[in-house]
Amino acid sequence: MICTLLSIYSLFSRAMADARERSFIMIKPDGVQRGLVGKIIKKFEQKGFKLVALKFVWPSEDLLRQHYADLSGFSFFPTLIKYMSSGPVVPMVWEGLGVVKTGRVLLGATNPADSAPELSEGIYVFRLDATSAMDLMP
C-alpha cells in the first residue's frame, strides 16, 4: 500500500515538475530608474507565480554583447548595448503554470500598439522564455 502511494506521488510530482514553466524577464534601465521593480514583482506575485531568481546589476557592455550575441547582426544592436549598459537592470526568473502566457499579457506585445498590457510599464521590460526568442520592447 505504501509503495503504491509513493509510486503515485512520484508520478504526480514528476508530472507537476514537467508542467512548471519558467520565464526570464529583465527590467530595463528606465524601468529601474522610474521605480517600477516592486510594482512588476507585485503583479507577478499576485498572479501566483514564484520568483526563483533576481539580481540587481549594472551590466558591462561585454556581458551584454555575450548575452545578446544572437542579435548582433541587427542594426539596433549597438544602440541596444549602449542603452542596456546605461544603468542598472533587474533580471528575474519566474516560475509557475502559465507564467509564459500570463507574462506576455502582463508585459504586453513586442509592438506596444498591438498590446493592452496589464502593466502599462510593460514597455520597460525585456522578456525571454522557452517558447520565444527575445522580444525587444521599445
Tab-separated table of C-alpha atoms in Angstrom:
chain	number	residue	atom	x	y	z
A	1	MET	CA	0.000	0.000	0.000
A	2	ILE	CA	2.736	2.475	0.961
A	3	CYS	CA	4.714	1.551	-2.149
A	4	THR	CA	1.643	2.238	-4.287
A	5	LEU	CA	1.125	5.631	-2.649
A	6	LEU	CA	4.789	6.536	-3.052
A	7	SER	CA	4.687	5.456	-6.671
A	8	ILE	CA	1.592	7.586	-7.351
A	9	TYR	CA	3.163	10.530	-5.521
A	10	SER	CA	6.361	10.137	-7.542
A	11	LEU	CA	4.448	10.127	-10.835
A	12	PHE	CA	2.373	13.136	-9.755
A	13	SER	CA	5.486	15.036	-8.629
A	14	ARG	CA	7.247	14.406	-11.926
A	15	ALA	CA	4.160	15.432	-13.901
A	16	MET	CA	3.855	18.667	-11.924
A	17	ALA	CA	7.564	19.405	-12.335
A	18	ASP	CA	7.253	18.901	-16.089
A	19	ALA	CA	4.198	21.194	-16.187
A	20	ARG	CA	6.002	24.093	-14.487
A	21	GLU	CA	7.156	26.823	-16.771
A	22	ARG	CA	9.906	29.338	-16.246
A	23	SER	CA	10.180	32.750	-17.835
A	24	PHE	CA	13.077	35.196	-17.788
A	25	ILE	CA	12.328	38.898	-17.760
A	26	MET	CA	14.675	41.804	-17.310
A	27	ILE	CA	13.559	45.236	-16.235
A	28	LYS	CA	15.411	47.746	-18.379
A	29	PRO	CA	17.328	50.757	-17.027
A	30	ASP	CA	14.431	53.181	-17.465
A	31	GLY	CA	12.065	50.845	-15.622
A	32	VAL	CA	14.530	50.627	-12.729
A	33	GLN	CA	15.053	54.396	-12.756
A	34	ARG	CA	11.294	55.007	-12.616
A	35	GLY	CA	10.933	52.742	-9.581
A	36	LEU	CA	8.819	50.069	-11.272
A	37	VAL	CA	10.622	46.996	-9.913
A	38	GLY	CA	8.321	46.497	-6.927
A	39	LYS	CA	5.178	47.053	-8.982
A	40	ILE	CA	6.233	44.473	-11.563
A	41	ILE	CA	7.192	41.923	-8.891
A	42	LYS	CA	3.886	42.500	-7.108
A	43	LYS	CA	1.889	41.843	-10.288
A	44	PHE	CA	3.627	38.515	-10.889
A	45	GLU	CA	3.220	37.501	-7.244
A	46	GLN	CA	-0.478	38.423	-7.316
A	47	LYS	CA	-0.870	36.025	-10.241
A	48	GLY	CA	0.534	33.252	-8.054
A	49	PHE	CA	3.954	32.937	-9.666
A	50	LYS	CA	7.100	32.124	-7.743
A	51	LEU	CA	10.179	34.317	-8.047
A	52	VAL	CA	13.088	31.873	-8.303
A	53	ALA	CA	15.923	34.267	-9.168
A	54	LEU	CA	16.540	38.010	-9.037
A	55	LYS	CA	19.614	40.165	-9.287
A	56	PHE	CA	20.135	43.920	-9.305
A	57	VAL	CA	23.092	44.546	-11.598
A	58	TRP	CA	24.702	47.201	-13.773
A	59	PRO	CA	25.792	45.083	-16.743
A	60	SER	CA	29.009	45.732	-18.641
A	61	GLU	CA	28.955	46.131	-22.407
A	62	ASP	CA	30.989	42.910	-22.714
A	63	LEU	CA	28.425	40.935	-20.712
A	64	LEU	CA	25.582	42.384	-22.784
A	65	ARG	CA	27.354	41.563	-26.059
A	66	GLN	CA	27.603	37.948	-24.897
A	67	HIS	CA	24.027	37.859	-23.625
A	68	TYR	CA	22.565	39.331	-26.818
A	69	ALA	CA	25.026	37.723	-29.260
A	70	ASP	CA	22.124	36.319	-31.287
A	71	LEU	CA	21.053	39.900	-32.066
A	72	SER	CA	24.494	41.141	-33.133
A	73	GLY	CA	23.556	41.160	-36.818
A	74	PHE	CA	20.679	43.592	-36.365
A	75	SER	CA	21.122	47.314	-36.974
A	76	PHE	CA	19.789	48.175	-33.498
A	77	PHE	CA	22.441	46.075	-31.711
A	78	PRO	CA	24.898	48.907	-30.874
A	79	THR	CA	22.041	51.058	-29.579
A	80	LEU	CA	20.703	48.150	-27.520
A	81	ILE	CA	24.103	47.544	-25.902
A	82	LYS	CA	24.629	51.231	-25.164
A	83	TYR	CA	21.145	51.597	-23.708
A	84	MET	CA	21.206	48.422	-21.596
A	85	SER	CA	24.590	49.380	-20.117
A	86	SER	CA	23.414	52.916	-19.277
A	87	GLY	CA	22.081	51.921	-15.864
A	88	PRO	CA	21.173	49.050	-13.587
A	89	VAL	CA	18.793	46.311	-14.712
A	90	VAL	CA	16.860	43.689	-12.772
A	91	PRO	CA	16.914	40.229	-14.374
A	92	MET	CA	14.401	37.794	-12.870
A	93	VAL	CA	13.206	34.238	-13.397
A	94	TRP	CA	9.572	33.462	-12.600
A	95	GLU	CA	8.061	30.005	-12.273
A	96	GLY	CA	4.529	28.682	-12.409
A	97	LEU	CA	1.845	27.156	-14.548
A	98	GLY	CA	1.068	29.560	-17.371
A	99	VAL	CA	3.814	32.053	-16.485
A	100	VAL	CA	4.891	32.422	-20.122
A	101	LYS	CA	1.415	33.249	-21.416
A	102	THR	CA	0.485	35.403	-18.420
A	103	GLY	CA	3.825	37.208	-18.623
A	104	ARG	CA	3.026	38.155	-22.197
A	105	VAL	CA	-0.291	39.625	-21.053
A	106	LEU	CA	1.308	41.469	-18.131
A	107	LEU	CA	4.160	42.857	-20.202
A	108	GLY	CA	2.378	43.393	-23.499
A	109	ALA	CA	3.286	42.599	-27.077
A	110	THR	CA	6.585	43.467	-28.728
A	111	ASN	CA	4.853	46.281	-30.570
A	112	PRO	CA	3.102	48.430	-27.923
A	113	ALA	CA	0.418	49.337	-30.478
A	114	ASP	CA	-0.594	45.659	-30.567
A	115	SER	CA	-0.920	45.214	-26.834
A	116	ALA	CA	-3.070	46.153	-23.922
A	117	PRO	CA	-0.632	45.230	-21.161
A	118	GLU	CA	-1.974	44.828	-17.674
A	119	LEU	CA	1.165	46.635	-16.598
A	120	SER	CA	1.393	49.852	-18.553
A	121	GLU	CA	5.077	49.683	-17.661
A	122	GLY	CA	5.418	46.542	-19.782
A	123	ILE	CA	7.354	48.598	-22.291
A	124	TYR	CA	10.216	48.763	-19.776
A	125	VAL	CA	10.878	45.019	-19.782
A	126	PHE	CA	12.747	42.502	-21.916
A	127	ARG	CA	11.261	39.032	-21.979
A	128	LEU	CA	12.833	35.707	-22.902
A	129	ASP	CA	11.138	32.374	-22.395
A	130	ALA	CA	11.307	28.808	-23.574
A	131	THR	CA	8.824	29.312	-26.407
A	132	SER	CA	10.050	32.517	-27.995
A	133	ALA	CA	13.086	34.474	-28.961
A	134	MET	CA	13.787	37.686	-27.126
A	135	ASP	CA	11.118	40.308	-27.556
A	136	LEU	CA	12.540	43.791	-27.648
A	137	MET	CA	10.038	46.105	-26.029
A	138	PRO	CA	10.624	49.647	-27.356
